[in-house]
Amino acid sequence: MKLKVGEDHGAVSRRAFLQRSALGVAAIAITPAGALINASEAWGLEVKGLKPQTMKTLILVARDIYPHDKVPDRFYAVAMKSYDDSAAKDPAAKAATEAFVAALDGAAGAGGYAGLGWEAERVAVLRAMSHDPMFQTIRGGLVVSLYNNHDLWPIFGYEGESYSKGGYLHRGFDDIDWL
Amino acid sequence: MSAKFDQNDDSVVVIVGSGAGGGTLGNELAQKGVKAVILEAGPRTEYTDFVNDEWESFGQLAWKDMRTTSGDWRVHKDFPNLPAWIVKSVGGSTTHWAGASLRLQEHELKTATTYGRVPGANLLDWPITLADLEPYYARAEDKMGVTRTNNLPGLPGNNNFKVLKAGADKLGYKECHTGRMAINSIERDDRNSCHQTGFCFQGCKWGAKWSTLYTEIPKGEKTGNLEVRPDSHVAHIEHDASGKVTGVVYFDKAGKIQRQKARIVAVAGNSIESPRLLLNSASSKFPDGLANSSGQVGRNYMRHLTGSVYAVFDKPVHMYRGTTMAGIIRDEARFDPKRGFVGGYEFETLSLGLPFMAAFLDPGAWGREFTAALDSYVNMAGLWIVGEDMPQETNRITLSDAKDQWGLPVANVNFDDHPNDLAMRAHAYKQGFALYDAVGATRTYPTPPYPSTHNLGTNRMSENPRDGVVNKNGQTHDIKNLFVSDGSQFTTGGAENPTLTIVSLAIRQAEFIADQMKGNVI
């Protein structure tokens, strides 16, 4: 099942979904079959290569690297999905990603990375790992995979392509009214 | 009809590169009846194919072949294999440029005289003066349709400009307007006027911004004297026993080695590729590379000071709407060493879309301080600092150990900021902050220089052959039928965006070459 932004995929039935909503679990839950679901955002993600908990942690890592409170989890999930895809195909990639998340969990203590309640606590763990090549790879990839998602742009008010609309000549290129 | 020349035709002028220098030279020669072949490393991408999408366009147009970097500049740390954001496509970086078309100032052509001795700086007066250039500037402005010249109206100011102007007024700056831009403010030259689309850096889909791709090149082709061969990557220049160049060897699209004979070779591959080509053309007769008896090939690499200031306000700006470089403040471009540095700088508005803002606002940064800036993207205004950086012998293009897809040594770009550069940048950031603070900015950001777009100086002009690579006509001191036709000729950089000067020099050089050919001097 592929994750696609803005669509409710069938990895989770509507009933399971509602049940989980009612349970009030953390934003992203892991099903017994190993899929990630986010009930409030209405999406599910089948995890194929990584441990489901690893993928869940990676999504949180992505949010902690580029935290935008207006941006739903699904955009971070889309941006990080390639790590699961790679892990499904390449044992070395899988090992590297699992090792990185294991290191984060180890550094975080008993509850692991995801168990740290404050962003600042998790960021401190990331800072300590920020020279790790895997961290650099994740951050460097994310700056493109997150911000180049066209569906994300409206959240930031960025309007994207404008040629087909005739540019902004008659659409507010000089509409500033507060100076 | 485009010409099609035989590869053994040794009567042609071969031009390496199709941008501001090469594309203009090709057309100017063709108009005079001189046969010319432009070899362009990149493909021919027509303006209808351009895309309003930053990363996709980067993939379509940018020079992405391997390069390496070294030195203390931050680009080396953040973008080690992307020293420059320039173009590999027909039209070269005139597809990507923003359009600002400014003349150099008189004193900027005489920096050794004006600035005096600046330790560590390899300053030199140009062998030409502003008076020499003026008639060619006038022709270039007419050719390119530069606004605020020849009675062409200025472009209307967009939101980003209005913020800049309000700040400029508050600070008491006097010379602030929507620029001298090679962007049609009215329909002209069979091209559209500007529709304030934004995406100037991604190629103008209206053809409103001047680019050799859809002006010089098709005009030259129409004469029947010009052929443009895309996907032709020149590997080296050949010469005979007397030392005269005889042609070039290049890789075609299929990677097959081809040879084009030539009466004259003009190198116009930008200030990174042009010295690389001369160095890669080393032979037993010229072991240090072609035209390098001075040892100056590749040295004195300049990139303009640059840096950006972005500011966040409590209300929307939508800076990305409309012309990317929508206005200018020229007051700081003056020579005034009381500020603690020689040379001057321009403020020019600039905007990036969200994807490139994320990549370039503070490369490598992450966490909430960084994302807070992006959260306010719509409320952001921005400017670019374009200042004169000091030529330094050790800032240079050399051949790297790394090889490109053809097996050719790639260019390494070494750059250290000069203390004068640092002092000027600090001053410009401070003024930029003050400007936006004056109109109510709640946050300001000192964005470091992007990968270089104004690459200059690596085959510089000099009166004395000992001091540089080419003479005042762009003719190499060492080899009379070898020319340099791009910004690498610049003796010093000035504070102004270089394209207008490159075009003016190409018009001037075409006259010289045509005369020399006619008189059988070359």
XYZ file of C-alpha atoms in Angstrom, chain A residues 64-71 119 123 126-127 130 135 139 143-144 147-148 150 152-153 156-164 166-179, chain B residues 52-55 156-159 162-163 166 194-199 205-206 313 315-318 320-322 353-355 358-359 364-368 370-372 374-375 377-378 439:
90
model
C 12.423 17.335 15.171
C 14.922 18.308 12.466
C 12.468 20.559 10.643
C 9.669 21.211 13.152
C 6.629 22.920 11.634
C 3.612 22.740 13.870
C 1.291 23.513 10.960
C 2.590 20.538 8.993
C 11.413 18.332 21.717
C 17.041 17.691 19.839
C 20.212 14.714 17.669
C 22.764 17.467 18.232
C 24.788 15.643 14.192
C 22.286 12.234 10.332
C 18.961 16.119 7.040
C 15.567 19.533 3.058
C 14.584 18.510 -0.462
C 10.149 21.220 1.175
C 9.915 20.133 -2.433
C 4.227 20.568 -3.849
C 3.140 21.150 1.326
C 3.558 24.568 -0.267
C 3.497 27.997 3.842
C 1.548 30.218 1.472
C 3.924 29.531 -1.390
C 2.004 29.525 -4.657
C 4.457 27.682 -6.907
C 4.097 27.654 -10.681
C 2.560 30.841 -12.043
C 3.209 30.950 -15.794
C 0.047 29.007 -16.641
C -0.419 34.477 -16.576
C 2.073 35.337 -13.875
C 1.171 37.797 -11.148
C 0.796 40.866 -13.365
C -2.930 40.896 -12.640
C -2.786 38.700 -9.559
C -1.209 40.749 -6.831
C 2.489 41.209 -7.629
C 2.280 44.680 -6.080
C -0.669 44.302 -3.713
C 1.151 45.097 -0.476
C -1.055 47.471 1.549
C 0.641 47.962 4.896
C 3.733 50.004 4.105
C 8.411 27.162 -12.971
C 9.849 24.756 -10.430
C 13.132 25.349 -8.664
C 14.538 21.850 -8.296
C 6.776 48.239 -12.191
C 7.828 47.499 -8.617
C 6.583 44.336 -6.956
C 5.923 43.799 -3.251
C 8.128 48.208 -2.298
C 9.511 46.974 1.014
C 10.317 51.998 1.912
C 7.278 40.941 -18.378
C 4.229 39.291 -16.791
C 5.636 39.376 -13.243
C 5.696 35.611 -13.121
C 8.694 35.180 -10.879
C 11.007 32.253 -11.656
C 8.933 31.315 -20.215
C 7.703 34.561 -21.790
C 7.398 41.143 9.003
C 2.200 41.098 7.618
C 2.361 39.411 4.198
C 4.844 40.395 1.503
C 4.683 37.536 -1.059
C 8.242 35.640 -4.808
C 5.558 37.298 -6.920
C 6.964 39.128 -9.885
C 10.782 29.928 -3.615
C 10.124 27.789 -0.569
C 12.258 24.827 -1.748
C 14.951 25.908 2.705
C 18.175 24.933 0.958
C 22.927 22.895 6.965
C 20.842 24.579 9.662
C 17.967 22.704 11.293
C 15.781 22.968 14.351
C 13.165 25.432 15.434
C 15.564 27.693 11.277
C 12.013 26.508 10.709
C 10.567 29.599 12.379
C 10.292 29.335 6.937
C 7.017 29.433 8.864
C 7.847 32.645 4.387
C 4.880 34.661 3.147
C 10.043 49.259 8.060
